Each structure stands twice: as C-alpha cells, then as structure tokens.
Amino acid sequence: MRFQKSIFYILAVMLFCRIVFSQADDLATAKMNLSKARSYQWMADIQQKQASYYLGQNPNLQVQINKIIVKINLELRKSTKNAPFLMARSYAYYAIAEFNNNKTPFGTNKLTDAKIKNNLALASKDIEKAITFDKSLADYFSIRGKIRVFQCNANVFSSEKDCYQTPLIDFGNAIASSPDSYYFFDDRIELNKKFGKTDLIKPDEDSKAIFENLTKNMLDAEDKLQAKPTAENYYAVAVTYFDVFKSLANNVALAQNSGEYAKTNFLNRVDSVMNSSQENINQALKLSPKAEFWAFRGKTFLYLGSTNHGEDSKESADNYYESAIKDYTEAIKLNPNVVSFYVERAVVYGNLGKEDLKNADVETARKLNIKK
C-alpha cells in the first residue's frame, strides 16, 4: 500500500510538473507572438508614415520615427534580448537612413553622409543581435540584407563578397524561411540585376509569380469565407492552402542551400500551411459531409504520406495512407461513380504495397471510364 501511494505521489508530481512546464511554454510562446505582433505594428506604422512623406503629406518623418524608437527603447529596457523589438528598431534606423538619403542623396553632403552611415550602423547592430537571439523570421534576414546593400551604396563596404555574396545569402535565407511570402524574391531579383546575374533572375521571377497568384487566391477565398462561413467556402479555403502546400513541396530546393534555421523555418511553414488546409476541410465536413470533401481530405493525407520519406518516417507515412483510404472509402460510399476517387485510392493502396486492392480500384476506374 505504501509503495502504491509512493507511485501515485510520483505520478502526481510528474503530471503537475508537466502541466506547469507546458503552461510555461505556452506563456513563453504567447509572449513571443505578442512581441512579433507589436514589432510588425511599429514597422507598419513606419511604412505608413513613409508613404505619407513621399506623397508630400508628412514633412516631419524623422521626428515621428524617432518617437517610435523611443517607444521601442522603453520596451527593450525591460527585455534586452527581445528579437522582434530589436528588428523593429533596426527597421526604424534603416528608415531614417532612407529618409536622409532621399532628402540629400549620399555623396552630396558630408554631414548627411555621416548621419546615413551612423543610422545604418545602428540598424546593423540591432539586426545582428536579433538574429543572434532568434532566427525564426524571414524578415530578420531580409532586413539585414537590405541594410548591407544600403551600406555598400554608402561605401561602407565595397568588395563583391560583402556587397553581393553576403546579402545574397540573407535574401536566400529569407526566401527559404517563407517562400510563399512572394515579396521576399524582390530583393534577390534586384541584387542579381545590379550584378548582372541574368541567368538567376527569371527563376526567381517565375517563383514569385506562382506564389503571388496563390496568395491572391488564398486571400480571396478567406474573404469569401469571412463574409459567409459555409461548407463550400471552408472547402475553397482548404483547396487554396493545399495548393500552396504543393507548391512549397515542389520547390523544396529553395531551402536546400540555406542555413539549418532556414530549412527548419521552411518545414514549419509547410506544416502550418497543411494544417490550415486540414482545419478548413474538417470544418467543411462538419457542416456538410459531401463526397468531394471526403476525397479532398483523403488527397491531403495521400500527399502527407508521400512527403514522409525514409525508414524513420515509414510508420508515419503508412498512418497517413490508412487515413487517406478511410476518407476515399467514405467518398466512394456517397458517390461510387467518380473515377478519380478510385484512381487516387489505388495510388494509396500501391504505396502501401496492397497490389490486389490497387488493381481492383484500377479496374473499377477503367470500367467507369468505358461507361462514360
């Protein structure tokens, strides 16, 4: 009895610790997400003020950006290692350098040149710290690359290594971390244009066009869903996220030559996009369990199984395939006359090595085609 009480006590303590540490992790994640949101809010505020300045409506841009820097400084005193806040302040210093360069182009006034170089140095210092503390955001690398290009234009650096290869790596890491954020391609395209690397420009332009179109489709579908949360609109959103997933999976080479952090960011983004697709199709199925919805979710499981390679992931792949079979089977029950349901289920059976079942589905699909 005493032994059983001891075991119970140990298990209780373990459970308590697990809950406490889990809550601590959740709280830390929530704080980090809040920091990211606030940093982007500051950066968006700067961009808005810049736009107003360039339209001739805001002559006091530097004063307003300095006020934002004061707010960020107050937050950084509380947490000196807050990477998103450091990124926001880096961006603010970069914006001031752009402002000074716009008013008095670099090379025309020594005093202004010194201000530009000083603000770029401050921006560089902050973004280097941010990347030291956190490498999870594509924006860290994008901003650091932009700063380096500006520093080269301001004659801080002059070698091809410093002015081409170094920012090229940063822009590549930004793209790899979030390739479906299509605007990250722009910096690398412009850098390659500047250095005459014409053979590297079109692949990036093509990739940008693909992801830009996918993003537009996704945003349009989400707007319709927000206006009218029907099963069909949930399904439409799920399809757009799945299209992004397929494009990411087909463009895995974008991350292959990047740092380990960028590869991790890439894989996290792939998982996030697929999760969004499945969350939306699950909602569609709850509202209306149609055959096409079951088949679509089966397709997502098929792709998940197909993208899990190697011995370590074979069990995971097989579990995805089994889920796919269940969903395709539900679809076939509701509509047994759709050829693609059998063809896709046959693919799953084939991946599982179930040749008899695969051949049976292929034969059914063949007969249905003949009837049509």
PDB file of C-alpha atoms in Angstrom, residues 73-285:
ATOM      1  CA  ASN A  73      13.645  51.653 -26.320  1.00  0.00           C
ATOM      2  CA  LEU A  74      11.285  51.587 -23.329  1.00  0.00           C
ATOM      3  CA  GLU A  75      10.312  48.003 -24.173  1.00  0.00           C
ATOM      4  CA  LEU A  76      13.908  46.913 -24.757  1.00  0.00           C
ATOM      5  CA  ARG A  77      14.893  48.164 -21.300  1.00  0.00           C
ATOM      6  CA  LYS A  78      12.521  45.544 -19.900  1.00  0.00           C
ATOM      7  CA  SER A  79      13.860  42.800 -22.176  1.00  0.00           C
ATOM      8  CA  THR A  80      17.185  43.496 -23.886  1.00  0.00           C
ATOM      9  CA  LYS A  81      17.086  40.214 -25.842  1.00  0.00           C
ATOM     10  CA  ASN A  82      13.658  40.698 -27.414  1.00  0.00           C
ATOM     11  CA  ALA A  83      14.490  39.869 -31.046  1.00  0.00           C
ATOM     12  CA  PRO A  84      11.274  41.218 -32.664  1.00  0.00           C
ATOM     13  CA  PHE A  85      11.698  44.573 -30.889  1.00  0.00           C
ATOM     14  CA  LEU A  86      15.341  44.734 -31.982  1.00  0.00           C
ATOM     15  CA  MET A  87      14.170  44.035 -35.534  1.00  0.00           C
ATOM     16  CA  ALA A  88      11.631  46.876 -35.310  1.00  0.00           C
ATOM     17  CA  ARG A  89      14.254  49.321 -34.052  1.00  0.00           C
ATOM     18  CA  SER A  90      16.676  48.182 -36.748  1.00  0.00           C
ATOM     19  CA  TYR A  91      13.997  48.861 -39.343  1.00  0.00           C
ATOM     20  CA  ALA A  92      13.376  52.312 -37.819  1.00  0.00           C
ATOM     21  CA  TYR A  93      17.057  53.270 -38.092  1.00  0.00           C
ATOM     22  CA  TYR A  94      17.086  51.953 -41.664  1.00  0.00           C
ATOM     23  CA  ALA A  95      14.021  54.100 -42.471  1.00  0.00           C
ATOM     24  CA  ILE A  96      15.758  57.201 -41.098  1.00  0.00           C
ATOM     25  CA  ALA A  97      18.785  56.465 -43.278  1.00  0.00           C
ATOM     26  CA  GLU A  98      16.468  56.198 -46.300  1.00  0.00           C
ATOM     27  CA  PHE A  99      14.798  59.472 -45.312  1.00  0.00           C
ATOM     28  CA  ASN A 100      18.135  61.314 -45.123  1.00  0.00           C
ATOM     29  CA  ASN A 101      19.280  59.776 -48.395  1.00  0.00           C
ATOM     30  CA  ASN A 102      16.043  60.850 -50.083  1.00  0.00           C
ATOM     31  CA  LYS A 103      16.432  64.437 -48.904  1.00  0.00           C
ATOM     32  CA  THR A 104      20.163  64.629 -49.656  1.00  0.00           C
ATOM     33  CA  PRO A 105      21.480  61.760 -51.810  1.00  0.00           C
ATOM     34  CA  PHE A 106      24.583  60.090 -50.430  1.00  0.00           C
ATOM     35  CA  GLY A 107      27.785  61.710 -51.653  1.00  0.00           C
ATOM     36  CA  THR A 108      26.463  65.265 -51.882  1.00  0.00           C
ATOM     37  CA  ASN A 109      26.862  66.383 -48.258  1.00  0.00           C
ATOM     38  CA  LYS A 110      29.444  65.091 -45.771  1.00  0.00           C
ATOM     39  CA  LEU A 111      27.282  65.766 -42.712  1.00  0.00           C
ATOM     40  CA  THR A 112      24.304  63.913 -44.188  1.00  0.00           C
ATOM     41  CA  ASP A 113      26.593  61.096 -45.341  1.00  0.00           C
ATOM     42  CA  ALA A 114      27.801  60.687 -41.757  1.00  0.00           C
ATOM     43  CA  LYS A 115      24.182  60.560 -40.499  1.00  0.00           C
ATOM     44  CA  ILE A 116      23.269  57.912 -43.070  1.00  0.00           C
ATOM     45  CA  LYS A 117      26.268  55.758 -42.166  1.00  0.00           C
ATOM     46  CA  ASN A 118      25.575  56.147 -38.437  1.00  0.00           C
ATOM     47  CA  ASN A 119      21.917  55.101 -38.774  1.00  0.00           C
ATOM     48  CA  LEU A 120      22.895  52.142 -40.932  1.00  0.00           C
ATOM     49  CA  ALA A 121      25.458  51.115 -38.311  1.00  0.00           C
ATOM     50  CA  LEU A 122      22.795  51.274 -35.592  1.00  0.00           C
ATOM     51  CA  ALA A 123      20.381  49.306 -37.793  1.00  0.00           C
ATOM     52  CA  SER A 124      23.055  46.684 -38.487  1.00  0.00           C
ATOM     53  CA  LYS A 125      23.925  46.328 -34.804  1.00  0.00           C
ATOM     54  CA  ASP A 126      20.287  45.726 -33.829  1.00  0.00           C
ATOM     55  CA  ILE A 127      19.520  43.214 -36.563  1.00  0.00           C
ATOM     56  CA  GLU A 128      22.706  41.256 -35.790  1.00  0.00           C
ATOM     57  CA  LYS A 129      21.563  40.986 -32.163  1.00  0.00           C
ATOM     58  CA  ALA A 130      18.057  39.988 -33.237  1.00  0.00           C
ATOM     59  CA  ILE A 131      19.379  37.151 -35.406  1.00  0.00           C
ATOM     60  CA  THR A 132      21.652  36.009 -32.572  1.00  0.00           C
ATOM     61  CA  PHE A 133      18.634  35.620 -30.279  1.00  0.00           C
ATOM     62  CA  ASP A 134      16.122  34.283 -32.823  1.00  0.00           C
ATOM     63  CA  LYS A 135      16.280  33.007 -36.405  1.00  0.00           C
ATOM     64  CA  SER A 136      12.623  32.120 -36.880  1.00  0.00           C
ATOM     65  CA  LEU A 137      11.510  35.067 -39.027  1.00  0.00           C
ATOM     66  CA  ALA A 138      12.283  35.653 -42.683  1.00  0.00           C
ATOM     67  CA  ASP A 139      12.187  39.394 -42.029  1.00  0.00           C
ATOM     68  CA  TYR A 140      15.352  39.253 -39.932  1.00  0.00           C
ATOM     69  CA  PHE A 141      17.377  38.128 -42.939  1.00  0.00           C
ATOM     70  CA  SER A 142      15.548  40.365 -45.390  1.00  0.00           C
ATOM     71  CA  ILE A 143      16.252  43.474 -43.309  1.00  0.00           C
ATOM     72  CA  ARG A 144      19.890  42.522 -42.729  1.00  0.00           C
ATOM     73  CA  GLY A 145      20.372  42.015 -46.471  1.00  0.00           C
ATOM     74  CA  LYS A 146      18.746  45.384 -47.237  1.00  0.00           C
ATOM     75  CA  ILE A 147      20.995  47.124 -44.706  1.00  0.00           C
ATOM     76  CA  ARG A 148      24.096  45.545 -46.260  1.00  0.00           C
ATOM     77  CA  VAL A 149      23.059  46.664 -49.766  1.00  0.00           C
ATOM     78  CA  PHE A 150      22.483  50.200 -48.464  1.00  0.00           C
ATOM     79  CA  GLN A 151      25.865  50.133 -46.697  1.00  0.00           C
ATOM     80  CA  CYS A 152      27.510  49.172 -49.983  1.00  0.00           C
ATOM     81  CA  ASN A 153      25.764  52.084 -51.715  1.00  0.00           C
ATOM     82  CA  ALA A 154      27.119  54.295 -48.908  1.00  0.00           C
ATOM     83  CA  ASN A 155      30.667  52.961 -49.467  1.00  0.00           C
ATOM     84  CA  VAL A 156      30.822  51.248 -46.074  1.00  0.00           C
ATOM     85  CA  PHE A 157      31.658  48.040 -47.963  1.00  0.00           C
ATOM     86  CA  SER A 158      32.928  47.664 -51.499  1.00  0.00           C
ATOM     87  CA  SER A 159      34.026  44.088 -52.256  1.00  0.00           C
ATOM     88  CA  GLU A 160      31.817  41.684 -54.231  1.00  0.00           C
ATOM     89  CA  LYS A 161      31.865  39.307 -51.266  1.00  0.00           C
ATOM     90  CA  ASP A 162      30.452  41.973 -48.945  1.00  0.00           C
ATOM     91  CA  CYS A 163      28.121  43.592 -51.442  1.00  0.00           C
ATOM     92  CA  TYR A 164      26.845  40.572 -53.396  1.00  0.00           C
ATOM     93  CA  GLN A 165      27.530  37.259 -51.701  1.00  0.00           C
ATOM     94  CA  THR A 166      26.689  38.341 -48.141  1.00  0.00           C
ATOM     95  CA  PRO A 167      23.283  39.942 -48.898  1.00  0.00           C
ATOM     96  CA  LEU A 168      22.582  37.129 -51.386  1.00  0.00           C
ATOM     97  CA  ILE A 169      22.836  34.619 -48.531  1.00  0.00           C
ATOM     98  CA  ASP A 170      20.495  36.720 -46.388  1.00  0.00           C
ATOM     99  CA  PHE A 171      17.927  37.102 -49.150  1.00  0.00           C
ATOM    100  CA  GLY A 172      18.172  33.364 -49.828  1.00  0.00           C
ATOM    101  CA  ASN A 173      17.534  32.605 -46.143  1.00  0.00           C
ATOM    102  CA  ALA A 174      14.564  34.980 -46.153  1.00  0.00           C
ATOM    103  CA  ILE A 175      13.065  33.213 -49.175  1.00  0.00           C
ATOM    104  CA  ALA A 176      13.740  29.759 -47.734  1.00  0.00           C
ATOM    105  CA  SER A 177      12.159  30.730 -44.412  1.00  0.00           C
ATOM    106  CA  SER A 178       8.925  31.853 -46.089  1.00  0.00           C
ATOM    107  CA  PRO A 179       8.917  31.317 -49.873  1.00  0.00           C
ATOM    108  CA  ASP A 180       5.171  31.807 -50.233  1.00  0.00           C
ATOM    109  CA  SER A 181       5.666  35.372 -48.954  1.00  0.00           C
ATOM    110  CA  TYR A 182       6.404  36.219 -52.557  1.00  0.00           C
ATOM    111  CA  TYR A 183       7.758  39.741 -51.946  1.00  0.00           C
ATOM    112  CA  PHE A 184      10.970  38.298 -50.455  1.00  0.00           C
ATOM    113  CA  PHE A 185      12.017  37.399 -54.009  1.00  0.00           C
ATOM    114  CA  ASP A 186      12.177  41.091 -54.988  1.00  0.00           C
ATOM    115  CA  ASP A 187      15.381  41.819 -53.057  1.00  0.00           C
ATOM    116  CA  ARG A 188      17.255  38.919 -54.623  1.00  0.00           C
ATOM    117  CA  ILE A 189      15.960  39.801 -58.095  1.00  0.00           C
ATOM    118  CA  GLU A 190      17.187  43.401 -57.724  1.00  0.00           C
ATOM    119  CA  LEU A 191      20.557  42.279 -56.342  1.00  0.00           C
ATOM    120  CA  ASN A 192      21.112  39.905 -59.268  1.00  0.00           C
ATOM    121  CA  LYS A 193      20.092  42.630 -61.727  1.00  0.00           C
ATOM    122  CA  LYS A 194      22.607  45.008 -60.161  1.00  0.00           C
ATOM    123  CA  PHE A 195      25.424  42.485 -60.519  1.00  0.00           C
ATOM    124  CA  GLY A 196      24.392  41.285 -63.975  1.00  0.00           C
ATOM    125  CA  LYS A 197      23.480  37.730 -62.889  1.00  0.00           C
ATOM    126  CA  THR A 198      20.842  37.490 -65.609  1.00  0.00           C
ATOM    127  CA  ASP A 199      20.572  33.690 -65.512  1.00  0.00           C
ATOM    128  CA  LEU A 200      19.403  33.839 -61.874  1.00  0.00           C
ATOM    129  CA  ILE A 201      16.668  36.417 -62.371  1.00  0.00           C
ATOM    130  CA  LYS A 202      13.968  34.549 -64.322  1.00  0.00           C
ATOM    131  CA  PRO A 203      13.692  31.546 -61.939  1.00  0.00           C
ATOM    132  CA  ASP A 204      13.022  33.964 -59.075  1.00  0.00           C
ATOM    133  CA  GLU A 205      10.547  35.970 -61.149  1.00  0.00           C
ATOM    134  CA  ASP A 206       8.703  32.762 -62.065  1.00  0.00           C
ATOM    135  CA  SER A 207       8.597  31.566 -58.443  1.00  0.00           C
ATOM    136  CA  LYS A 208       7.419  34.972 -57.284  1.00  0.00           C
ATOM    137  CA  ALA A 209       4.596  34.975 -59.864  1.00  0.00           C
ATOM    138  CA  ILE A 210       3.458  31.495 -58.770  1.00  0.00           C
ATOM    139  CA  PHE A 211       3.342  32.348 -55.063  1.00  0.00           C
ATOM    140  CA  GLU A 212       1.849  35.780 -55.694  1.00  0.00           C
ATOM    141  CA  ASN A 213      -1.041  34.192 -57.594  1.00  0.00           C
ATOM    142  CA  LEU A 214      -1.507  31.515 -54.914  1.00  0.00           C
ATOM    143  CA  THR A 215      -1.557  34.169 -52.185  1.00  0.00           C
ATOM    144  CA  LYS A 216      -4.169  36.192 -54.090  1.00  0.00           C
ATOM    145  CA  ASN A 217      -6.376  33.106 -54.439  1.00  0.00           C
ATOM    146  CA  MET A 218      -5.954  32.313 -50.749  1.00  0.00           C
ATOM    147  CA  LEU A 219      -6.851  35.835 -49.614  1.00  0.00           C
ATOM    148  CA  ASP A 220      -9.871  35.965 -51.938  1.00  0.00           C
ATOM    149  CA  ALA A 221     -11.119  32.633 -50.592  1.00  0.00           C
ATOM    150  CA  GLU A 222     -10.617  33.738 -46.983  1.00  0.00           C
ATOM    151  CA  ASP A 223     -12.546  36.969 -47.636  1.00  0.00           C
ATOM    152  CA  LYS A 224     -15.489  34.976 -49.001  1.00  0.00           C
ATOM    153  CA  LEU A 225     -15.339  32.627 -46.016  1.00  0.00           C
ATOM    154  CA  GLN A 226     -15.342  35.515 -43.575  1.00  0.00           C
ATOM    155  CA  ALA A 227     -18.351  37.023 -45.313  1.00  0.00           C
ATOM    156  CA  LYS A 228     -20.194  33.704 -45.487  1.00  0.00           C
ATOM    157  CA  PRO A 229     -18.915  30.714 -43.413  1.00  0.00           C
ATOM    158  CA  THR A 230     -20.474  27.922 -45.487  1.00  0.00           C
ATOM    159  CA  ALA A 231     -19.133  24.412 -46.051  1.00  0.00           C
ATOM    160  CA  GLU A 232     -18.324  25.280 -49.660  1.00  0.00           C
ATOM    161  CA  ASN A 233     -16.307  28.332 -48.610  1.00  0.00           C
ATOM    162  CA  TYR A 234     -14.375  26.348 -45.985  1.00  0.00           C
ATOM    163  CA  TYR A 235     -13.631  23.831 -48.729  1.00  0.00           C
ATOM    164  CA  ALA A 236     -12.465  26.599 -51.092  1.00  0.00           C
ATOM    165  CA  VAL A 237     -10.046  27.938 -48.455  1.00  0.00           C
ATOM    166  CA  ALA A 238      -8.761  24.413 -47.788  1.00  0.00           C
ATOM    167  CA  VAL A 239      -8.055  23.972 -51.507  1.00  0.00           C
ATOM    168  CA  THR A 240      -6.081  27.230 -51.726  1.00  0.00           C
ATOM    169  CA  TYR A 241      -3.913  26.289 -48.736  1.00  0.00           C
ATOM    170  CA  PHE A 242      -3.351  22.863 -50.255  1.00  0.00           C
ATOM    171  CA  ASP A 243      -2.220  24.472 -53.500  1.00  0.00           C
ATOM    172  CA  VAL A 244       0.335  26.492 -51.526  1.00  0.00           C
ATOM    173  CA  PHE A 245       1.459  23.299 -49.773  1.00  0.00           C
ATOM    174  CA  LYS A 246       2.007  21.530 -53.098  1.00  0.00           C
ATOM    175  CA  SER A 247       3.994  24.464 -54.466  1.00  0.00           C
ATOM    176  CA  LEU A 248       6.159  24.545 -51.353  1.00  0.00           C
ATOM    177  CA  ALA A 249       6.710  20.787 -51.548  1.00  0.00           C
ATOM    178  CA  ASN A 250       7.603  21.084 -55.243  1.00  0.00           C
ATOM    179  CA  ASN A 251      10.005  23.958 -54.518  1.00  0.00           C
ATOM    180  CA  VAL A 252      11.879  22.369 -51.623  1.00  0.00           C
ATOM    181  CA  ALA A 253      15.104  23.273 -53.475  1.00  0.00           C
ATOM    182  CA  LEU A 254      14.539  26.855 -52.299  1.00  0.00           C
ATOM    183  CA  ALA A 255      15.657  25.753 -48.832  1.00  0.00           C
ATOM    184  CA  GLN A 256      18.350  23.231 -49.709  1.00  0.00           C
ATOM    185  CA  ASN A 257      21.280  25.658 -49.917  1.00  0.00           C
ATOM    186  CA  SER A 258      20.218  27.680 -46.876  1.00  0.00           C
ATOM    187  CA  GLY A 259      21.200  27.555 -43.212  1.00  0.00           C
ATOM    188  CA  GLU A 260      19.703  24.957 -40.890  1.00  0.00           C
ATOM    189  CA  TYR A 261      17.435  27.584 -39.323  1.00  0.00           C
ATOM    190  CA  ALA A 262      16.026  28.496 -42.747  1.00  0.00           C
ATOM    191  CA  LYS A 263      15.382  24.819 -43.516  1.00  0.00           C
ATOM    192  CA  THR A 264      13.590  24.473 -40.187  1.00  0.00           C
ATOM    193  CA  ASN A 265      11.547  27.609 -40.906  1.00  0.00           C
ATOM    194  CA  PHE A 266      10.673  26.177 -44.333  1.00  0.00           C
ATOM    195  CA  LEU A 267       9.457  22.870 -42.883  1.00  0.00           C
ATOM    196  CA  ASN A 268       7.480  24.684 -40.186  1.00  0.00           C
ATOM    197  CA  ARG A 269       5.808  26.771 -42.885  1.00  0.00           C
ATOM    198  CA  VAL A 270       4.959  23.656 -44.902  1.00  0.00           C
ATOM    199  CA  ASP A 271       3.390  22.063 -41.809  1.00  0.00           C
ATOM    200  CA  SER A 272       1.495  25.260 -40.993  1.00  0.00           C
ATOM    201  CA  VAL A 273       0.014  25.522 -44.482  1.00  0.00           C
ATOM    202  CA  MET A 274      -1.104  21.882 -44.492  1.00  0.00           C
ATOM    203  CA  ASN A 275      -2.587  22.248 -41.003  1.00  0.00           C
ATOM    204  CA  SER A 276      -4.597  25.235 -42.219  1.00  0.00           C
ATOM    205  CA  SER A 277      -5.845  23.209 -45.174  1.00  0.00           C
ATOM    206  CA  GLN A 278      -6.931  20.321 -42.979  1.00  0.00           C
ATOM    207  CA  GLU A 279      -8.528  22.561 -40.355  1.00  0.00           C
ATOM    208  CA  ASN A 280     -10.708  24.118 -43.034  1.00  0.00           C
ATOM    209  CA  ILE A 281     -11.683  20.847 -44.702  1.00  0.00           C
ATOM    210  CA  ASN A 282     -12.561  19.435 -41.275  1.00  0.00           C
ATOM    211  CA  GLN A 283     -14.908  22.393 -40.782  1.00  0.00           C
ATOM    212  CA  ALA A 284     -16.431  21.782 -44.209  1.00  0.00           C
ATOM    213  CA  LEU A 285     -17.042  18.117 -43.350  1.00  0.00           C
TER     214      LEU A 285
END
